[in-house]
Amino acid sequence: MKGVRVIDMTSVLSGPFCTWLLSTLGADVIKVESPGGDSARGTPPFKEEVSLYFASLNRNKRSLALDLKTEDGKAALHKLLASADVLIENMRPGVRDRLGCSDSDLKRINPALVVASISGFGQDGSLANRPAYDIVVQAMSGMMSINGPLDGEPTRVGFSVGDIAAGLFAAVGILERLYRRDAQNESTIDKLDVSMLACQWACMENAYARYLNAGIVAKPLGSRHPSATPFEVYPTADRDIVIAIGGAHDWFRLCGALNLESLAHDERFFEDSVRIAHRDSLYELLSDRLRQESSDHWIRQLTDVSIPCSRIENVETVANSEMVEEYLAFSEVEAAQHGSMRFVRSPVANPNHRETAAPKLGEHNHEILGELGYSAEQITERFTP
Amino acid sequence: MKGVRVIDMTSVLSGPFCTWLLSTLGADVIKVESPGGDSARGTPPFKEEVSLYFASLNRNKRSLALDLKTEDGKAALHKLLASADVLIENMRPGVRDRLGCSDSDLKRINPALVVASISGFGQDGSLANRPAYDIVVQAMSGMMSINGPLDGEPTRVGFSVGDIAAGLFAAVGILERLYRRDAQNESTIDKLDVSMLACQWACMENAYARYLNAGIVAKPLGSRHPSATPFEVYPTADRDIVIAIGGAHDWFRLCGALNLESLAHDERFFEDSVRIAHRDSLYELLSDRLRQESSDHWIRQLTDVSIPCSRIENVETVANSEMVEEYLAFSEVEAAQHGSMRFVRSPVANPNHRETAAPKLGEHNHEILGELGYSAEQITERFTP
């Protein structure tokens, strides 16, 4: 994406995640911030006064602080937009109009600009003005209702799936529109209107397929899968492990590895579609056997016969495992003011791509405004944050 | 994406989700299946013998059943690949080599082909041959360790985030490579090697940022947010609701709406970064107040002052709400053999895009092989599934 310029008027999580991803693919991302900066700059915890939350999401970007309530600020933004390929924003619907970026402003400034908005509930409609945070969208979409302990309460998904999913879908939509514009020479590209709500529904496509076409209301299932078993957490002599099988071909090998050949042809468990109806009794039978040996023993046995299984790792055990080095899990960024920091690497970028630290507020005002043709004097006079 | 042909040698979930998404953007997706078909065709529940799991994920695709163990099958696949823009597969690493699609085969057949693979742990390395299902990747990545009840056990995220996230990242990577190839005229496009593991890590970017740079080990937090409060589930006189605030600006309005002005300037709660340390006591104070009125009352009060909040919906309450029609949540597909079905709509496609039903196994053999230049006679003789 080298040479593709993205003007990033997003804050907090959904938009910044999207533009971080694009930046790892080479896009030139300019983060336009108000004089107060992205509110995520204030999200704890901090390392030498830098928010880790902010620092992870805003790698590889340049920061331009502009007061868009002033005419100078608006004029600079317009020059910037004229030089850009993409505008992305996740403000409350209607807010960008007041900042000099209404549809008609944009059409005048840069008719070929790809315009993407992320919001809780889309740009139009009765919910458009409702504020949305991740947990609200998780609750309103039904996402929480399918997550949580078996027979327990709906529980927020432990990462911000409302935002992250919206950021990912937005990246897909932006890239598709750029493709149509630049590879297929389409002249009118429709705006991209990503609603967090619709993205959650898409992530829940299976739960909705089951309700809409078979009347099944999904509920929290703990670690179980709605339509496959064994596919959950099991005890061992020491700690829990997960075991998952894909169907009949795995079933027989699993029974063999556990020395439970008698179960293999048991009519309650033999067929995939029947086994699921007997999963409570199967769970007990397998657990009794698994408790007889250690997790290490079982992981070895099961891996040997290609049955999918794993210990249940956490951020600490992963970060201290051999996987990290072998799979280049993390990337290190250097920042003069706060030493080096490590973050997760982009899963679709070239692993050798070097990342740069998140910018200080307005760190690139001189550089970017200079590129736009402002003199050093003008910049100091009009744009000092 | 009209005119972009995607050869889809994926099965089950991650790959099919990716290609469904591309299909909703207009790509011509040809699903190449073995004579036995995608195993997801056997996943319950069924509607008139069609798996709902399969039917949701394989909308808008054409099915070509080929026996890739025969020379005829391989030759037809090669012709197809020569006509294509993208190949995507999610077989165990190494398997595609045996099906006539090794890197050198592909280079010979179609040097400009964008090649994408999804796997549990990437194409190379010590884990490459380990089989992976969603729950295994959720366990091994640490994802389960940050999901579940407060102070409770690690719990699988209730939708298949291991697969869905990989499908989304793969779509991003494919579109970016198509863009470089067709808009930027890059002649050598690197293979896309998407590992489900790395995609989970990317979704957990915040949890890893906190561990790697501040030593914090994330744990299941129920519905709480790791660094913001109020941002969780609260009781009311009838049923639970979620309330979330973004910082100081919301805090005062929240206190006002709850008639808890005394809390607003309480030094335990006044500052965002201090409030988080007192969230247990804050939870009790807010809950006591919220229990005095109904959920409807509070949703109204809070929405009036723009505090993000929601009831906790499920697939049934969503599907029967007014949101569905207003937000075009679902799309209906017609299939001669099993009437109409409804599924979640693509959040980035044109809402007026009509979807078509998932194909029967080999449904488009005649059509596709005919396009490749085989005569009706040859097709019947050599390619009858």
Tab-separated table of C-alpha atoms in Angstrom, chain A residues 49-314:
chain	number	residue	atom	x	y	z
A	49	GLU	CA	3.409	8.736	30.729
A	50	VAL	CA	2.573	7.017	27.465
A	51	SER	CA	-0.708	5.071	27.434
A	52	LEU	CA	-0.024	1.482	26.426
A	53	TYR	CA	-3.527	1.291	25.022
A	54	PHE	CA	-2.773	4.227	22.718
A	55	ALA	CA	0.776	3.167	21.954
A	56	SER	CA	-0.253	-0.254	20.676
A	57	LEU	CA	-2.934	1.054	18.322
A	58	ASN	CA	-1.141	4.035	16.847
A	59	ARG	CA	2.145	2.592	15.702
A	60	ASN	CA	3.495	3.736	12.332
A	61	LYS	CA	1.294	6.830	12.193
A	62	ARG	CA	2.138	10.512	12.047
A	63	SER	CA	0.203	12.914	14.257
A	64	LEU	CA	-1.130	16.240	13.052
A	65	ALA	CA	-2.864	18.292	15.736
A	66	LEU	CA	-5.365	20.720	14.231
A	67	ASP	CA	-8.010	22.904	15.792
A	68	LEU	CA	-10.849	22.284	13.378
A	69	LYS	CA	-12.929	24.971	15.014
A	70	THR	CA	-10.641	27.567	13.382
A	71	GLU	CA	-10.598	28.515	9.733
A	72	ASP	CA	-6.848	27.826	9.575
A	73	GLY	CA	-7.423	24.346	10.899
A	74	LYS	CA	-10.185	23.601	8.428
A	75	ALA	CA	-8.138	24.970	5.532
A	76	ALA	CA	-5.176	22.760	6.427
A	77	LEU	CA	-7.427	19.725	6.725
A	78	HIS	CA	-8.876	20.455	3.312
A	79	LYS	CA	-5.417	20.674	1.762
A	80	LEU	CA	-4.551	17.413	3.409
A	81	LEU	CA	-7.711	15.715	2.162
A	82	ALA	CA	-6.996	16.946	-1.338
A	83	SER	CA	-3.703	15.012	-1.167
A	84	ALA	CA	-5.248	11.825	0.202
A	85	ASP	CA	-6.737	8.542	-0.971
A	86	VAL	CA	-8.814	7.627	2.064
A	87	LEU	CA	-10.598	9.413	4.877
A	88	ILE	CA	-11.692	7.317	7.811
A	89	GLU	CA	-13.509	8.618	10.863
A	90	ASN	CA	-15.410	7.152	13.792
A	91	MET	CA	-17.033	10.254	15.212
A	92	ARG	CA	-20.669	10.380	16.199
A	93	PRO	CA	-22.709	10.619	12.940
A	94	GLY	CA	-23.042	14.253	11.922
A	95	VAL	CA	-19.939	15.471	13.736
A	96	ARG	CA	-17.702	15.414	10.679
A	97	ASP	CA	-20.109	17.789	8.905
A	98	ARG	CA	-19.336	20.400	11.526
A	99	LEU	CA	-15.593	19.906	11.075
A	100	GLY	CA	-15.637	20.863	7.429
A	101	CYS	CA	-15.920	17.302	6.097
A	102	SER	CA	-19.542	16.990	5.031
A	103	ASP	CA	-20.270	14.901	1.960
A	104	SER	CA	-20.488	18.030	-0.162
A	105	ASP	CA	-17.261	19.475	1.284
A	106	LEU	CA	-15.503	16.231	0.449
A	107	LYS	CA	-16.932	16.027	-3.049
A	108	ARG	CA	-15.614	19.492	-3.748
A	109	ILE	CA	-12.207	18.938	-2.134
A	110	ASN	CA	-11.436	15.504	-3.539
A	111	PRO	CA	-14.106	13.706	-5.563
A	112	ALA	CA	-12.038	10.506	-5.727
A	113	LEU	CA	-11.562	10.226	-1.966
A	114	VAL	CA	-12.596	6.894	-0.444
A	115	VAL	CA	-14.670	7.833	2.606
A	116	ALA	CA	-15.229	5.377	5.436
A	117	SER	CA	-17.153	5.872	8.665
A	118	ILE	CA	-17.353	3.555	11.633
A	119	SER	CA	-20.112	4.066	14.156
A	120	GLY	CA	-22.172	2.080	16.607
A	121	PHE	CA	-25.304	1.881	14.515
A	122	GLY	CA	-24.576	3.349	11.100
A	123	GLN	CA	-24.841	6.894	9.789
A	124	ASP	CA	-28.629	6.942	9.375
A	125	GLY	CA	-31.644	5.573	11.154
A	126	SER	CA	-33.234	5.883	14.554
A	127	LEU	CA	-30.218	4.669	16.517
A	128	ALA	CA	-27.624	6.739	14.638
A	129	ASN	CA	-27.180	9.248	17.417
A	130	ARG	CA	-26.957	6.714	20.214
A	131	PRO	CA	-23.471	6.639	21.666
A	132	ALA	CA	-21.822	3.232	21.497
A	133	TYR	CA	-18.996	1.571	23.262
A	134	ASP	CA	-17.869	-1.969	22.806
A	135	ILE	CA	-19.927	-3.466	25.622
A	136	VAL	CA	-23.069	-1.677	24.461
A	137	VAL	CA	-22.727	-3.135	20.990
A	138	GLN	CA	-21.910	-6.561	22.423
A	139	ALA	CA	-25.098	-6.351	24.505
A	140	MET	CA	-27.353	-4.942	21.812
A	141	SER	CA	-26.209	-7.293	19.046
A	142	GLY	CA	-26.770	-10.450	21.073
A	143	MET	CA	-23.024	-11.175	21.248
A	144	MET	CA	-22.974	-11.267	25.060
A	145	SER	CA	-25.892	-13.699	25.075
A	146	ILE	CA	-23.801	-16.439	23.475
A	147	ASN	CA	-20.713	-15.918	25.626
A	148	GLY	CA	-20.209	-16.940	29.235
A	149	PRO	CA	-20.202	-19.956	31.533
A	150	LEU	CA	-22.375	-22.978	30.728
A	151	ASP	CA	-25.962	-22.188	31.791
A	152	GLY	CA	-24.619	-18.925	33.244
A	153	GLU	CA	-25.043	-15.229	32.658
A	154	PRO	CA	-24.348	-13.453	29.359
A	155	THR	CA	-20.788	-12.179	29.590
A	156	ARG	CA	-18.891	-9.575	27.612
A	157	VAL	CA	-16.357	-11.168	25.253
A	158	GLY	CA	-13.040	-10.533	27.014
A	159	PHE	CA	-11.471	-8.536	24.211
A	160	SER	CA	-13.178	-5.598	22.525
A	161	VAL	CA	-14.683	-7.605	19.703
A	162	GLY	CA	-17.220	-4.856	19.009
A	163	ASP	CA	-14.432	-2.500	18.030
A	164	ILE	CA	-11.885	-4.927	16.620
A	165	ALA	CA	-14.398	-6.582	14.291
A	166	ALA	CA	-15.594	-3.195	13.048
A	167	GLY	CA	-11.976	-2.173	12.408
A	168	LEU	CA	-11.360	-5.341	10.410
A	169	PHE	CA	-14.513	-5.074	8.337
A	170	ALA	CA	-13.706	-1.419	7.688
A	171	ALA	CA	-10.256	-2.388	6.409
A	172	VAL	CA	-11.869	-4.881	4.041
A	173	GLY	CA	-14.346	-2.281	2.799
A	174	ILE	CA	-11.685	0.382	2.318
A	175	LEU	CA	-9.378	-1.943	0.388
A	176	GLU	CA	-12.226	-3.106	-1.817
A	177	ARG	CA	-13.161	0.485	-2.630
A	178	LEU	CA	-9.549	1.405	-3.364
A	179	TYR	CA	-9.374	-1.608	-5.659
A	180	ARG	CA	-12.469	-0.578	-7.557
A	181	ARG	CA	-11.197	2.980	-7.844
A	182	ASP	CA	-7.582	2.307	-8.807
A	183	ALA	CA	-7.612	-1.106	-10.477
A	184	GLN	CA	-11.070	-1.114	-12.023
A	185	ASN	CA	-11.313	2.631	-12.689
A	186	GLU	CA	-14.749	3.021	-11.192
A	187	SER	CA	-15.441	6.713	-10.977
A	188	THR	CA	-18.091	6.848	-8.281
A	189	ILE	CA	-17.237	4.989	-5.147
A	190	ASP	CA	-19.992	4.718	-2.559
A	191	LYS	CA	-19.249	5.771	1.002
A	192	LEU	CA	-18.435	2.973	3.409
A	193	ASP	CA	-20.785	3.017	6.380
A	194	VAL	CA	-19.613	0.392	8.874
A	195	SER	CA	-21.811	-0.188	11.888
A	196	MET	CA	-20.351	-2.021	14.848
A	197	LEU	CA	-23.756	-3.622	15.359
A	198	ALA	CA	-23.852	-5.197	11.894
A	199	CYS	CA	-20.265	-6.403	12.302
A	200	GLN	CA	-21.217	-8.247	15.482
A	201	TRP	CA	-24.135	-9.839	13.717
A	202	ALA	CA	-21.769	-10.987	10.962
A	203	CYS	CA	-19.445	-12.543	13.550
A	204	MET	CA	-22.511	-14.347	14.916
A	205	GLU	CA	-23.575	-15.615	11.495
A	206	ASN	CA	-23.908	-19.181	12.791
A	207	ALA	CA	-26.049	-18.264	15.820
A	208	TYR	CA	-28.379	-16.236	13.596
A	209	ALA	CA	-28.532	-18.960	10.932
A	210	ARG	CA	-29.667	-21.374	13.633
A	211	TYR	CA	-32.294	-19.043	15.022
A	212	LEU	CA	-33.667	-17.704	11.763
A	213	ASN	CA	-33.965	-21.098	10.102
A	214	ALA	CA	-34.413	-23.546	12.973
A	215	GLY	CA	-35.685	-21.453	15.893
A	216	ILE	CA	-32.724	-22.309	18.131
A	217	VAL	CA	-31.880	-19.596	20.678
A	218	ALA	CA	-28.148	-19.737	21.444
A	219	LYS	CA	-27.092	-19.315	25.072
A	220	PRO	CA	-23.777	-19.214	26.928
A	221	LEU	CA	-22.185	-22.646	26.541
A	222	GLY	CA	-19.009	-22.209	28.550
A	223	SER	CA	-16.262	-23.589	26.370
A	224	ARG	CA	-18.539	-25.848	24.385
A	225	HIS	CA	-19.201	-25.618	20.670
A	226	PRO	CA	-22.859	-25.385	19.647
A	227	SER	CA	-22.697	-28.238	17.146
A	228	ALA	CA	-19.566	-30.349	17.741
A	229	THR	CA	-18.260	-32.555	20.553
A	230	PRO	CA	-15.689	-33.325	21.933
A	231	PHE	CA	-14.878	-29.652	21.557
A	232	GLU	CA	-14.369	-28.243	25.031
A	233	VAL	CA	-12.257	-28.074	28.192
A	234	TYR	CA	-11.415	-31.270	30.042
A	235	PRO	CA	-9.694	-31.926	33.374
A	236	THR	CA	-6.514	-33.988	33.655
A	237	ALA	CA	-4.499	-35.115	36.679
A	238	ASP	CA	-3.003	-31.623	36.860
A	239	ARG	CA	-4.487	-28.836	34.766
A	240	ASP	CA	-7.254	-28.395	32.228
A	241	ILE	CA	-6.712	-28.913	28.512
A	242	VAL	CA	-8.892	-28.432	25.451
A	243	ILE	CA	-9.630	-31.212	22.999
A	244	ALA	CA	-11.497	-30.733	19.737
A	245	ILE	CA	-12.434	-33.136	17.002
A	246	GLY	CA	-13.752	-32.465	13.539
A	247	GLY	CA	-15.894	-35.538	12.984
A	248	ALA	CA	-15.890	-39.307	12.609
A	249	HIS	CA	-12.330	-39.515	11.254
A	250	ASP	CA	-11.024	-37.930	14.464
A	251	TRP	CA	-13.401	-39.779	16.769
A	252	PHE	CA	-11.854	-43.199	16.316
A	253	ARG	CA	-8.306	-41.931	16.717
A	254	LEU	CA	-9.314	-40.063	19.861
A	255	CYS	CA	-10.832	-43.206	21.403
A	256	GLY	CA	-7.672	-45.100	20.507
A	257	ALA	CA	-5.354	-42.509	22.047
A	258	LEU	CA	-7.361	-42.575	25.271
A	259	ASN	CA	-7.545	-46.387	25.386
A	260	LEU	CA	-11.305	-46.089	25.275
A	261	GLU	CA	-11.917	-48.327	22.274
A	262	SER	CA	-15.192	-49.482	23.782
A	263	LEU	CA	-16.636	-46.012	23.248
A	264	ALA	CA	-15.687	-45.838	19.596
A	265	HIS	CA	-18.653	-47.877	18.368
A	266	ASP	CA	-21.031	-47.025	21.203
A	267	GLU	CA	-24.222	-46.064	19.425
A	268	ARG	CA	-24.606	-42.929	21.575
A	269	PHE	CA	-21.308	-41.545	20.284
A	270	PHE	CA	-20.652	-43.179	16.955
A	271	GLU	CA	-22.304	-40.634	14.653
A	272	ASP	CA	-21.428	-36.934	14.792
A	273	SER	CA	-25.036	-35.807	14.760
A	274	VAL	CA	-26.070	-38.254	17.508
A	275	ARG	CA	-23.001	-37.740	19.697
A	276	ILE	CA	-23.912	-34.107	20.284
A	277	ALA	CA	-27.150	-35.184	21.998
A	278	HIS	CA	-25.148	-37.236	24.505
A	279	ARG	CA	-22.419	-34.805	25.268
A	280	ASP	CA	-22.982	-34.635	29.014
A	281	SER	CA	-22.455	-38.359	29.444
A	282	LEU	CA	-19.557	-38.322	27.014
A	283	TYR	CA	-17.987	-35.475	28.956
A	284	GLU	CA	-18.108	-37.548	32.160
A	285	LEU	CA	-16.652	-40.645	30.515
A	286	LEU	CA	-13.787	-38.753	28.905
A	287	SER	CA	-13.082	-36.723	32.042
A	288	ASP	CA	-12.821	-39.856	34.183
A	289	ARG	CA	-10.183	-41.208	31.848
A	290	LEU	CA	-8.313	-37.942	31.384
A	291	ARG	CA	-8.012	-37.386	35.146
A	292	GLN	CA	-5.808	-40.479	35.334
A	293	GLU	CA	-2.809	-38.835	33.649
A	294	SER	CA	-1.112	-35.457	33.463
A	295	SER	CA	-1.824	-32.761	30.902
A	296	ASP	CA	1.651	-33.234	29.421
A	297	HIS	CA	0.973	-36.916	28.937
A	298	TRP	CA	-2.297	-36.321	27.141
A	299	ILE	CA	-1.032	-33.483	24.980
A	300	ARG	CA	1.756	-35.781	23.804
A	301	GLN	CA	-0.546	-38.742	23.207
A	302	LEU	CA	-3.153	-36.731	21.341
A	303	THR	CA	-0.691	-34.706	19.301
A	304	ASP	CA	0.971	-37.936	18.192
A	305	VAL	CA	-2.250	-39.028	16.502
A	306	SER	CA	-3.119	-35.549	15.208
A	307	ILE	CA	-6.022	-34.833	17.536
A	308	PRO	CA	-6.323	-31.067	18.004
A	309	CYS	CA	-5.613	-30.208	21.632
A	310	SER	CA	-3.849	-27.612	23.747
A	311	ARG	CA	-2.997	-26.415	27.191
A	312	ILE	CA	-4.819	-23.221	28.120
A	313	GLU	CA	-2.184	-20.532	27.826
A	314	ASN	CA	-2.285	-16.924	28.969
